Coordinates of C-alpha atoms and ligand atoms in Angstrom, one line a residue:
X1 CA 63.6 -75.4 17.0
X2 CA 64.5 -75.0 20.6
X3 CA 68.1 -75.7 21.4
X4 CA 68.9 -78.9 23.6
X5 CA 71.0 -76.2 25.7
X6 CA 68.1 -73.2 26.4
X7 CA 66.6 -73.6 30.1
X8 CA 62.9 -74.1 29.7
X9 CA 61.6 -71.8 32.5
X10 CA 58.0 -73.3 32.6
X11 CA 59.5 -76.9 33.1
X12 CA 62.0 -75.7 36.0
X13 CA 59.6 -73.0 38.0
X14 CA 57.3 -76.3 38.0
X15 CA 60.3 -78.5 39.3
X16 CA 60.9 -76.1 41.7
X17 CA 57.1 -75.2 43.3
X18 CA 57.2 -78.7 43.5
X19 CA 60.2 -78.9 45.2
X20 CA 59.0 -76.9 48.0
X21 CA 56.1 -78.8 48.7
X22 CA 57.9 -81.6 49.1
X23 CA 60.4 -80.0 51.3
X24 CA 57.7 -79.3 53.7
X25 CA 56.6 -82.7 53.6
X26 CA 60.0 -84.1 54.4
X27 CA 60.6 -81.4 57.1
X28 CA 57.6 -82.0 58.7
X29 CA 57.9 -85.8 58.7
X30 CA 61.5 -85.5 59.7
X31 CA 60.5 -83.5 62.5
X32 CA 58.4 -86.0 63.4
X33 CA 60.3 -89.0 63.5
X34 CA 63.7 -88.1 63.7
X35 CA 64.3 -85.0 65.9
X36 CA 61.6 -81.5 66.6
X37 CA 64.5 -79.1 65.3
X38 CA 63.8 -80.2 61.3
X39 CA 60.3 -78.3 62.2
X40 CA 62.4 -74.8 62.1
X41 CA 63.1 -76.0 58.8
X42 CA 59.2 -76.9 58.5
X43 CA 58.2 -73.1 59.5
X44 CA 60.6 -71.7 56.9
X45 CA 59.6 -74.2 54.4
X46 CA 56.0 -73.3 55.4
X47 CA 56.5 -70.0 54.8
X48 CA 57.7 -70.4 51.3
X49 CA 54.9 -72.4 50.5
X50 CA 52.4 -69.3 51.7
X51 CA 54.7 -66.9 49.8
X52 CA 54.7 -69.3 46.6
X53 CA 50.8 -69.5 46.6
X54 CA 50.5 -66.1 46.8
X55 CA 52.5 -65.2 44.4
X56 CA 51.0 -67.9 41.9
X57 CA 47.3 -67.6 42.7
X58 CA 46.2 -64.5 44.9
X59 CA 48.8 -61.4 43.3
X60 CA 47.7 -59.9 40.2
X61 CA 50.3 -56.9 39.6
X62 CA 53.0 -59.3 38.4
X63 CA 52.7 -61.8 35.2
X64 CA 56.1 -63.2 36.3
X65 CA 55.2 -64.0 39.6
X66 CA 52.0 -65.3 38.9
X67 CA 53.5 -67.8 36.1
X68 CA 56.8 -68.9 37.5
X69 CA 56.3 -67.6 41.3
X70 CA 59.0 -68.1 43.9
X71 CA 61.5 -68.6 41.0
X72 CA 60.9 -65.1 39.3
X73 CA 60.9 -63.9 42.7
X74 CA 64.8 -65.0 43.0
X75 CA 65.2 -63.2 39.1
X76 CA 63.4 -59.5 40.7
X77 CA 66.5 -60.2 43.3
X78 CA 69.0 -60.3 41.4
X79 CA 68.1 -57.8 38.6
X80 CA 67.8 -55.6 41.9
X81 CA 71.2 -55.9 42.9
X82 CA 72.7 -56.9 39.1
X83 CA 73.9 -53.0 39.4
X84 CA 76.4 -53.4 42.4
X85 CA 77.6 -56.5 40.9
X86 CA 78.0 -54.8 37.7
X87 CA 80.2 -51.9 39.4
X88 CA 82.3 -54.2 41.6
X89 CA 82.8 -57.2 39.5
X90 CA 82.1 -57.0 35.6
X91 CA 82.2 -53.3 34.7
X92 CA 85.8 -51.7 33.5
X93 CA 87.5 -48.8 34.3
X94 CA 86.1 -46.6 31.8
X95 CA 82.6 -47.9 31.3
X96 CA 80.5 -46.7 34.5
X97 CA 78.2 -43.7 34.5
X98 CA 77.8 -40.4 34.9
X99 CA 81.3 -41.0 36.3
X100 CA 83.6 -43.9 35.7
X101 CA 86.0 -45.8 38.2
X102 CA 88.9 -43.7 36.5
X103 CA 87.1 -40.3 37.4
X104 CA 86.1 -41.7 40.6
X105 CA 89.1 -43.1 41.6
X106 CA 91.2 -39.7 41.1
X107 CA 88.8 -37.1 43.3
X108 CA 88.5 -40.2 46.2
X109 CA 92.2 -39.9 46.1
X110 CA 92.7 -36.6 45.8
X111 CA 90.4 -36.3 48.7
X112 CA 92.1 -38.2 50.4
X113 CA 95.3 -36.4 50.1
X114 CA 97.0 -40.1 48.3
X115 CA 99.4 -39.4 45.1
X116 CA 96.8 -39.7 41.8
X117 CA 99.7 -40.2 39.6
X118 CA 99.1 -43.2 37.2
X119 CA 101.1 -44.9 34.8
X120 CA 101.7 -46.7 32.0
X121 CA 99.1 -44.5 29.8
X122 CA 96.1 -43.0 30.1
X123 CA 92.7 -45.4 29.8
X124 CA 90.8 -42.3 28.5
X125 CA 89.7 -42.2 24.4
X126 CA 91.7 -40.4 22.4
X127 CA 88.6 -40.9 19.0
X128 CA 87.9 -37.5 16.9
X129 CA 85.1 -36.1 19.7
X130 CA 87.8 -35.4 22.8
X131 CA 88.7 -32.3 23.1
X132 CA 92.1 -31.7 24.5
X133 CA 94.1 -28.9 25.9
X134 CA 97.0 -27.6 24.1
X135 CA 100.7 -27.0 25.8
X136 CA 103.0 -24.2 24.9
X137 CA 105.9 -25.3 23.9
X138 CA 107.6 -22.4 26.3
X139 CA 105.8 -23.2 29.7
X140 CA 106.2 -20.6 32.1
X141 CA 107.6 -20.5 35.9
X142 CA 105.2 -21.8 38.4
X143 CA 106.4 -18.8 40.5
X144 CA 105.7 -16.1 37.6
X145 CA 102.4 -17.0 38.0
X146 CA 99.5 -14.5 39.3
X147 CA 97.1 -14.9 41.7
X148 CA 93.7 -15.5 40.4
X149 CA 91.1 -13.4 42.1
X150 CA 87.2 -13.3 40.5
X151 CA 85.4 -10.0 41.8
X152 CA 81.6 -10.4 41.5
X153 CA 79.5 -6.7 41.6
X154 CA 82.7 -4.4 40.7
X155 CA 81.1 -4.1 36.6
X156 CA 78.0 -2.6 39.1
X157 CA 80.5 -0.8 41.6
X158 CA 78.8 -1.8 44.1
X159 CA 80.4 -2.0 47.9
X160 CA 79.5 -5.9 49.0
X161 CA 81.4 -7.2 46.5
X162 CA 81.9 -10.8 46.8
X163 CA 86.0 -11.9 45.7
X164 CA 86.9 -15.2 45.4
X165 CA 90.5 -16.4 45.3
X166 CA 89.9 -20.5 44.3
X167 CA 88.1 -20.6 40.8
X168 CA 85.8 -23.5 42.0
X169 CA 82.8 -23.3 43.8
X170 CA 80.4 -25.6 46.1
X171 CA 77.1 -25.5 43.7
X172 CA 73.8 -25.7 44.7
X173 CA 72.8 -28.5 46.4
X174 CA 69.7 -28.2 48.9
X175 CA 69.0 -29.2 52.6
X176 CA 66.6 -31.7 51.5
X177 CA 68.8 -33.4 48.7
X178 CA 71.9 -33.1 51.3
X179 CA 71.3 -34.5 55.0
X180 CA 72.8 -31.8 57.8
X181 CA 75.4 -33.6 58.3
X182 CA 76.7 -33.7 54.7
X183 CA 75.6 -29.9 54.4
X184 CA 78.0 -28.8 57.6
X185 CA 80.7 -31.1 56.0
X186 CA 80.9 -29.5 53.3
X187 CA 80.1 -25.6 54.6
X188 CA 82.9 -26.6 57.2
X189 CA 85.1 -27.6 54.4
X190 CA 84.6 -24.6 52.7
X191 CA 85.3 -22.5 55.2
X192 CA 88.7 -24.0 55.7
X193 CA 89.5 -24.5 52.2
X194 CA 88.8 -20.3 51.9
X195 CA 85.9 -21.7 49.1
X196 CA 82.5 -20.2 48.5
X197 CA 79.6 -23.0 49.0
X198 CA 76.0 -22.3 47.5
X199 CA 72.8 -23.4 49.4
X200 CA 70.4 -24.1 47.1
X201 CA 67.4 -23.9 46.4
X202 CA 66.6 -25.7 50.2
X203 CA 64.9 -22.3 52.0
X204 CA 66.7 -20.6 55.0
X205 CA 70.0 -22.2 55.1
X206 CA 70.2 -22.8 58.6
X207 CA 72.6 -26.0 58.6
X208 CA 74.8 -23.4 56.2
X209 CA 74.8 -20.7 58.5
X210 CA 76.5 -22.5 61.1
X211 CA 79.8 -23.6 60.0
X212 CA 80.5 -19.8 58.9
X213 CA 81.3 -19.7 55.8
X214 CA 80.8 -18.1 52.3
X215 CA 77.5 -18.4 51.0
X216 CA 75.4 -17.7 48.0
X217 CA 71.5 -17.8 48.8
X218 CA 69.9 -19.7 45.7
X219 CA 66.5 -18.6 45.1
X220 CA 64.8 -21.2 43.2
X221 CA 61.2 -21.2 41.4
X222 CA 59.3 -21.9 44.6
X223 CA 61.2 -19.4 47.0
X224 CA 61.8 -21.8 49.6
X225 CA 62.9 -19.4 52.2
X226 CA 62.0 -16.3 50.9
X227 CA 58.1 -16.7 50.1
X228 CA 55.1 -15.7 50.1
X229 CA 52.1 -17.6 49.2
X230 CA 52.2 -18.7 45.3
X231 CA 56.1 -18.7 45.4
X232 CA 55.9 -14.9 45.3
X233 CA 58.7 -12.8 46.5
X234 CA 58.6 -12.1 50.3
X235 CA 61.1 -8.7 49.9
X236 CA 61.6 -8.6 53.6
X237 CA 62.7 -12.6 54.4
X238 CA 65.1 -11.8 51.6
X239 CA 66.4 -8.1 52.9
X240 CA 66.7 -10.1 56.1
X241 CA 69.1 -13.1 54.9
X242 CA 71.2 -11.0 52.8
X243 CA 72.1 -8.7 56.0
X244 CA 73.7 -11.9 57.4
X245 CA 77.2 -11.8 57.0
X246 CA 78.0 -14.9 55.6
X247 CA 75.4 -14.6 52.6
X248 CA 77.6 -13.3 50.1
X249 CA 75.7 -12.9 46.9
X250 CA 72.3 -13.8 45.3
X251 CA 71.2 -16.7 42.8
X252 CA 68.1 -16.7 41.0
X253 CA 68.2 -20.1 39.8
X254 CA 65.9 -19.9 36.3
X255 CA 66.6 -23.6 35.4
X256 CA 69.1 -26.5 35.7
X257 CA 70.9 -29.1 33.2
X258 CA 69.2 -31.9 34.7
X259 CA 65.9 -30.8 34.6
X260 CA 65.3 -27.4 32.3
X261 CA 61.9 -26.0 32.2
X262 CA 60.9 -28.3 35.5
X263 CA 61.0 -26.8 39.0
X264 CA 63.2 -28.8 41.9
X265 CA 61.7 -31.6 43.0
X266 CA 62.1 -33.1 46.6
X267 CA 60.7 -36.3 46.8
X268 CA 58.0 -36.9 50.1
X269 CA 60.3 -40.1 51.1
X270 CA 63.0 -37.1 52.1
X271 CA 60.4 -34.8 53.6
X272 CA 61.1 -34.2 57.3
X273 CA 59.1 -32.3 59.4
X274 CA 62.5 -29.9 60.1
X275 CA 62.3 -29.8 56.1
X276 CA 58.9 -29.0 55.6
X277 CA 59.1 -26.3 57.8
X278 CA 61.9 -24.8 56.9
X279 CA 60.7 -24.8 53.2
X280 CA 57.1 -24.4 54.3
X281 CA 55.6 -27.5 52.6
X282 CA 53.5 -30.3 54.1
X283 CA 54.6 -33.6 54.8
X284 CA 53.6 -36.9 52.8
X285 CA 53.9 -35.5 49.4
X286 CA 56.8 -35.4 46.6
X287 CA 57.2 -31.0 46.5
X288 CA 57.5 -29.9 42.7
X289 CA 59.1 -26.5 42.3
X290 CA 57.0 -24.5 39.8
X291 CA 59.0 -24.5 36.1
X292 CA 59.7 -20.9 36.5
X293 CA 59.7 -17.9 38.6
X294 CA 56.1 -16.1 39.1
X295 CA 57.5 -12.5 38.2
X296 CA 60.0 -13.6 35.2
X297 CA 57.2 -14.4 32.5
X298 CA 59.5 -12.8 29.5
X299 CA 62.6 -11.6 29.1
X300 CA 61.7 -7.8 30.0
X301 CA 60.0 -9.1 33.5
X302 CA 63.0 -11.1 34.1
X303 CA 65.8 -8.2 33.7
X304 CA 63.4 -6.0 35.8
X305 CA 63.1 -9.2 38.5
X306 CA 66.7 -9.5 38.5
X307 CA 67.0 -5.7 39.1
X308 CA 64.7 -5.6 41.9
X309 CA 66.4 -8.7 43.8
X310 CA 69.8 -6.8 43.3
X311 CA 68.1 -3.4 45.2
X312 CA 66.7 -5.2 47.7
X313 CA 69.8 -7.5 48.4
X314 CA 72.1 -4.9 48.1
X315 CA 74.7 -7.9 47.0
X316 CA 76.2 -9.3 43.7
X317 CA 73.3 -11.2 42.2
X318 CA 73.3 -13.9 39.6
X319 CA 71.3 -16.2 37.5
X320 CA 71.5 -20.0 36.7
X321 CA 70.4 -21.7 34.0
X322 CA 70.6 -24.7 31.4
X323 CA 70.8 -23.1 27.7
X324 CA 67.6 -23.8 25.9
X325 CA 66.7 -21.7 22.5
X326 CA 69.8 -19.7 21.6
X327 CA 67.1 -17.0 20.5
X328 CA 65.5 -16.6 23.8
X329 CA 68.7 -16.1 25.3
X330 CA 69.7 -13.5 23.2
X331 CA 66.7 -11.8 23.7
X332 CA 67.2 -11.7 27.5
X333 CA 70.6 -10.0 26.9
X334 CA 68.8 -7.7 24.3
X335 CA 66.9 -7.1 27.8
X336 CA 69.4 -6.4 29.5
X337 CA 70.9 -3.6 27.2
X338 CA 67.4 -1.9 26.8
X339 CA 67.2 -1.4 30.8
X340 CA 71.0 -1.4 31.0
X341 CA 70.3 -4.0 34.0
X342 CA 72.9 -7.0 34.2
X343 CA 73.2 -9.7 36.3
X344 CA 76.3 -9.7 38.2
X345 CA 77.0 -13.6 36.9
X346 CA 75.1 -15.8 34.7
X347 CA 75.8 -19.6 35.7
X348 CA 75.5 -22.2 32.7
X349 CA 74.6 -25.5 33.8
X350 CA 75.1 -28.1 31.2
X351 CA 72.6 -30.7 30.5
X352 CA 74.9 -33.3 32.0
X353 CA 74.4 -31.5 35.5
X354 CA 73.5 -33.9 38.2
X355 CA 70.3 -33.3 40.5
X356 CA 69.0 -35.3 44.0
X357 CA 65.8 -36.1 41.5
X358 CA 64.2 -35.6 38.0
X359 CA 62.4 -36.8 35.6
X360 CA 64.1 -39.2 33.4
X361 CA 63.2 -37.4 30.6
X362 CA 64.5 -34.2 31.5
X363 CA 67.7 -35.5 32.7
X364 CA 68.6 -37.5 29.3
X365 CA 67.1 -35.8 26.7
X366 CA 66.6 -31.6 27.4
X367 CA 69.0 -28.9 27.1
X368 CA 72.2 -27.8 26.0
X369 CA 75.7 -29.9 27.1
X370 CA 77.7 -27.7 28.5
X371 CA 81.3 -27.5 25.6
X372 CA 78.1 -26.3 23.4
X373 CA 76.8 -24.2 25.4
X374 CA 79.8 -21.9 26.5
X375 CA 80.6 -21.0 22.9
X376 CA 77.1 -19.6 22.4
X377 CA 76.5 -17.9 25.6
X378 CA 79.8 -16.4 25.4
X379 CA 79.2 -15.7 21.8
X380 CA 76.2 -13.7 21.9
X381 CA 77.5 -11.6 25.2
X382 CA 80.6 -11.0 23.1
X383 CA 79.1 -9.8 20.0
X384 CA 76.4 -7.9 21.9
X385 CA 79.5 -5.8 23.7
X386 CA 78.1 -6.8 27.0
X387 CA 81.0 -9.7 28.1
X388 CA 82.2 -7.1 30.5
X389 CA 79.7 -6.6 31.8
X390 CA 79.5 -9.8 34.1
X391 CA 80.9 -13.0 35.1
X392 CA 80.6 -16.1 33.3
X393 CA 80.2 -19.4 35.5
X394 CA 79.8 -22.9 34.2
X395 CA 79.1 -26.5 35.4
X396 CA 78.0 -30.1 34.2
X397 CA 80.7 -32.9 35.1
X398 CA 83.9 -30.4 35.6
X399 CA 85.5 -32.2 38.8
X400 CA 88.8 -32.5 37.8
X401 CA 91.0 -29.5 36.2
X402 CA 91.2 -30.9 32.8
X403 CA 88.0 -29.8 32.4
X404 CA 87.6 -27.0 34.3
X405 CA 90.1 -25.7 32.4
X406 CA 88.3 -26.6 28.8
X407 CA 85.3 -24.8 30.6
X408 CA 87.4 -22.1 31.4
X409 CA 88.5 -21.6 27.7
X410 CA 85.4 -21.6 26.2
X411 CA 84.5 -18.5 28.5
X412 CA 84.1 -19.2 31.9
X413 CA 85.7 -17.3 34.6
X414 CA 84.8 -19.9 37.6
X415 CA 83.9 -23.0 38.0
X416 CA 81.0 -24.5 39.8
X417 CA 80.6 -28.6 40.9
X418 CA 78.2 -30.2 43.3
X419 CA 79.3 -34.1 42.5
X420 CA 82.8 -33.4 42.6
X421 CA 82.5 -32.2 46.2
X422 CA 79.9 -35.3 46.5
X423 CA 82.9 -37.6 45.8
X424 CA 85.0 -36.3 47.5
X425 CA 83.5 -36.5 50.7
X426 CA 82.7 -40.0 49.8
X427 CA 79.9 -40.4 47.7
X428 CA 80.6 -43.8 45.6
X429 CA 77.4 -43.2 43.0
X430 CA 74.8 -45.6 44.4
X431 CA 72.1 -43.6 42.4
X432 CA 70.0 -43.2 45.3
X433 CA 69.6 -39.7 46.1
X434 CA 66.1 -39.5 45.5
X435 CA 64.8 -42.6 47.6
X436 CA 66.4 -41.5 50.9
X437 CA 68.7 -44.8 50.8
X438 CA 72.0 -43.2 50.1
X439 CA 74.5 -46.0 52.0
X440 CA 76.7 -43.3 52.3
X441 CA 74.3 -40.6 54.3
X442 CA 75.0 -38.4 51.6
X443 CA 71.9 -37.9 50.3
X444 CA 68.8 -38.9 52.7
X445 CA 67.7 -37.7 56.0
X446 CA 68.1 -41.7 57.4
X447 CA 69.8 -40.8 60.8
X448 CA 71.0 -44.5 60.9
X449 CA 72.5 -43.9 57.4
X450 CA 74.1 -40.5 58.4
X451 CA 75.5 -42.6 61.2
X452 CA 78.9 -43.1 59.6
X453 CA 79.5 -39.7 58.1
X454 CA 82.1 -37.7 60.2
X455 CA 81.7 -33.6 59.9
X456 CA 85.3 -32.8 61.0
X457 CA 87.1 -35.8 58.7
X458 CA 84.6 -35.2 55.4
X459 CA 85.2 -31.7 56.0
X460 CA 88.7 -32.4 56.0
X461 CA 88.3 -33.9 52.7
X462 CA 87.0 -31.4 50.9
X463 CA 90.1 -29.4 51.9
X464 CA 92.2 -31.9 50.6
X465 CA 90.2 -32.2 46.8
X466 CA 90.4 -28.1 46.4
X467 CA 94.8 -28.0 47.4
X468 CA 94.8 -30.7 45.3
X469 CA 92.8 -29.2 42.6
X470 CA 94.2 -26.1 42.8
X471 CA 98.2 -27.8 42.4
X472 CA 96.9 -29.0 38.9
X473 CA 95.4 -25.8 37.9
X474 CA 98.8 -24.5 39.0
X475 CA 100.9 -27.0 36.7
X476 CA 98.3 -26.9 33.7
X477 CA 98.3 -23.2 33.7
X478 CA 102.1 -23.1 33.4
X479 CA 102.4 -25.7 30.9
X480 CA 99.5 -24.4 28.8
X481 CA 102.2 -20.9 28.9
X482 CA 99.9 -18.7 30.8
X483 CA 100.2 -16.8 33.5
X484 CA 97.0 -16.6 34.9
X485 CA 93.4 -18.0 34.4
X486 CA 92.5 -14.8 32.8
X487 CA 94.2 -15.6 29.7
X488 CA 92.4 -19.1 29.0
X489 CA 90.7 -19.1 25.5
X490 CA 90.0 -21.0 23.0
X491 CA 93.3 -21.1 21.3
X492 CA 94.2 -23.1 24.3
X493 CA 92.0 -26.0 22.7
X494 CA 91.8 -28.6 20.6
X495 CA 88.3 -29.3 19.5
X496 CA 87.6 -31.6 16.9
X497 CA 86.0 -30.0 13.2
X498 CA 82.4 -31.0 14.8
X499 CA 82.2 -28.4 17.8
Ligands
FMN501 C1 72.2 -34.0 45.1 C2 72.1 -32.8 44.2 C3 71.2 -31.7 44.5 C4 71.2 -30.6 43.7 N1 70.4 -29.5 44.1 C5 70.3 -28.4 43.3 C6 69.6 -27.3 43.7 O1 69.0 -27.2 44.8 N2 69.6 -26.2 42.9 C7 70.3 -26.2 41.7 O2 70.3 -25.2 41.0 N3 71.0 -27.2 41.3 C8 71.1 -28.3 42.1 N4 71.8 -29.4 41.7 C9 72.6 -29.3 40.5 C10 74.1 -28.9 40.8 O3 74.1 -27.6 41.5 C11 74.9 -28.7 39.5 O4 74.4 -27.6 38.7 C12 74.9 -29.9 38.6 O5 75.0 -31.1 39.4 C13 76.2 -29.9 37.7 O6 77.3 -29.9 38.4 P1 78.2 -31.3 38.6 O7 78.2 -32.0 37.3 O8 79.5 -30.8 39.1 O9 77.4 -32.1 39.7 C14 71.9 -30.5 42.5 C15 72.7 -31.6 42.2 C16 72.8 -32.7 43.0 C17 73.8 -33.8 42.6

């Protein structure tokens, strides 16, 4: 039996198409007899009426509209904008994702150079899945400390080596995902904050190149940049970039957490025609990255790929990728000792990595997380007898140094993050990057949108998140009893009996 309290929707969408037809009776007439300006309310009411009618009698796409019309019209509004009322009004602290207000809250402030103390306790869970860092009870001197210094190509000996004193990076984001001005914000940023920022898989990086600072080339699946036709190697496009002096090392990105086995894709709503030139793709169509690299068809090809790039770059070249089969990857290292060819860093990119767009799919439901990820990767390399043979990189959600430094522990001798450097130059996770509406002008190539995003004072920012990233590292390390990154493993963790 109905209950006398539930809204019958039939009833009220009737009261209401009604309603409007009889407000343009009464405007009219008003306007009329009693003074012209009710007929502005006549035209609006008018209008309604030809909206209503369409949506009852001529549109076919929608059942809703055609049943209830204007009145499911006002429900598509606000389901549309239920999310933003969500965030600001109903959601708590801890319940918004991929970050929460919490997260949020502490790289906004730390980006904005503001104490991100808190007190009372902390709001995060403390149930059997957290895994937690464990203190020393004999915490060493701040000043006893060493410096941390990560040298990528000296396992090769080669003479561009690429040293990094910070153990966070910029990852890749693209020109394409990232407007120009958020790309220079952040390459300005980097070069300030002595940081290394990687371009992505965007083609020539020529928004990169001109704040001057360290870069890593990413080469994904479709060479944007470096091409020929079929996403084939062009050897002399990459011999040229990696002669310029700001192009420190090489990525050959194999796959990412947010999307494994699926190329990049850059949807045609972002597609300018400075973008699809510099990536040499046409306009008015979504551009999907093949799923993998032409000349890297099995493990052997892809050590032998990896070897080539590193002789023709003449730099410290690495590979990224989201963990799949455990096998396969242990194969490639298998690979690698046959041809006694390494990389010079293998990044692991958790399957919680962010991207500007991907299929939904791919982003909830494939690949590896990265805390169980690390452990294998850096299992296998270990028991092989090839960990010293390159650097370890990792990333997936590690803006803040708690978990950089669980990262770090399970293997990882940098960090990468692309949405921690997102937040802090003021990205407040609209989920829009891959509609070109980002309200920020963080992600979408909407000059009026970009409008409000200063270079100089995001750039600042960015400064501002890495001192104040690197103070906790500084505190963490010495109260985790170490004197230096290098000694991070995982009796430094707590990990509950299910890891
Ligand atoms: C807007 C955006 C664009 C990205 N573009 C690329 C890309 O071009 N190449 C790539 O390998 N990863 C790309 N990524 C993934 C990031 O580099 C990174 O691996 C992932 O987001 C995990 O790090 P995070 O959790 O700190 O964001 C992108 C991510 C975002 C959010």
């Amino acid at each position: 039996m109905e209950s006398p309290l539930s809204v019958n929707l039939e009833k009220v969408s009737h009261i209401f198409n009604n309603a409007v037809y009889l407000l343009l009776i009464v405007f009219f007439l008003l306007g009329n007899f009693v003074s012209f300006y009710f007929h502005f309310l006549t035209v609006t009411a008018f209008m309604l009426v030809l909206i209503n009618v369409y949506y009852l009698y001529i549109q076919k796409q929608h059942a809703l509209l055609s049943n209830f019309g204007l009145l499911a019209q006002i429900r598509y509004m606000v389901e549309s904008i239920g999310p933003e009322f969500r965030q600001y009004l109903f959601m708590s602290d801890t319940e918004e994702k991929p970050f929460n207000r919490i997260e949020r809250s502490e790289i906004y402030r730390k980006a904005k150079n503001v104490d991100s103390s808190a007190a009372f306790g902390s709001q995060l869970s403390f149930g059997p899945n957290e895994i937690k860092l464990r203190h020393s009870m004999y915490p060493v001197h701040k000043e006893d400390l060493k410096p941390f210094s990560v040298r990528f190509g000296e396992e090769r000996n080669i003479s561009n080596l690429h040293i990094i004193k910070k153990p966070i990076m910029i990852s890749a984001m693209s020109y394409g995902a990232l407007g120009s001005k958020t790309v220079r914000a952040l390459a300005r940023g980097a070069r300030k904050a002595g940081i290394t920022m990687n371009t992505g898989e965007g083609g020539y990086p020529k928004y990169h190149l001109m704040e001057n600072c360290d870069l890593v080339f990413q080469m994904g699946t479709a060479k944007f940049g470096v091409r020929k036709e079929n996403a084939v190697l062009d050897e002399e496009k990459l011999s040229e970039l990696a002669a310029k002096d700001q192009i420190k090392m090489i990525e050959i990105k194999m796959s990412q957490g947010a999307k494994p086995g699926k190329g990049g894709l850059l949807p045609k709503e972002k597609i300018t025609k400075e973008i699809s030139e510099l990536r040499g793709v046409p306009m008015g169509q979504d551009v999907v990255s093949p799923p993998f690299h032409t000349e890297c068809t099995s493990a052997a090809e892809t050590v032998k790929f990896i070897r080539r790039v590193q002789e023709i770059a003449g730099l410290p070249v690495g590979i990224k990728m989201c963990l799949g089969r455990p096998d396969e990857f242990s194969e490639l290292v298998h690979q690698m000792k046959t041809q006694d060819n390494y990389p010079d860093y293998i990044v692991i990119d958790g399957a919680e990595g962010g991207t500007g767009a991907a299929p939904k799919p791919f982003m909830d439901d494939v690949g590896v997380p990265l805390y169980a990820a690390l452990p294998i990767v850096q299992k296998i390399l270990t028991e092989e007898g090839v960990r010293d043979k390159l650097k370890l990189l990792s990333s997936g959600k590690l803006i803040n140094a708690g978990r950089q430094f669980v990262a770090m522990s399970l293997g990882a001798d940098s960090i990468y993050t692309a949405r921690g450097f997102m937040l802090a130059i003021g990205c407040i996770q609209a989920l829009q990057c891959n509609t070109n509406t980002c309200p920020v002008g963080i992600t979408t190539q909407d000059k009026k949108l970009q409008h409000g995003l200063d270079i100089e004072e995001k750039s600042d920012r960015v400064v501002n998140y890495i001192n104040n990233l690197w103070h906790d590292h500084e505190e963490m390390l010495a109260s985790l009893g170490k004197k230096s990154h290098s000694q991070l493993d995982r009796n430094n963790l707590y990990i509950p009996a299910q890891f």
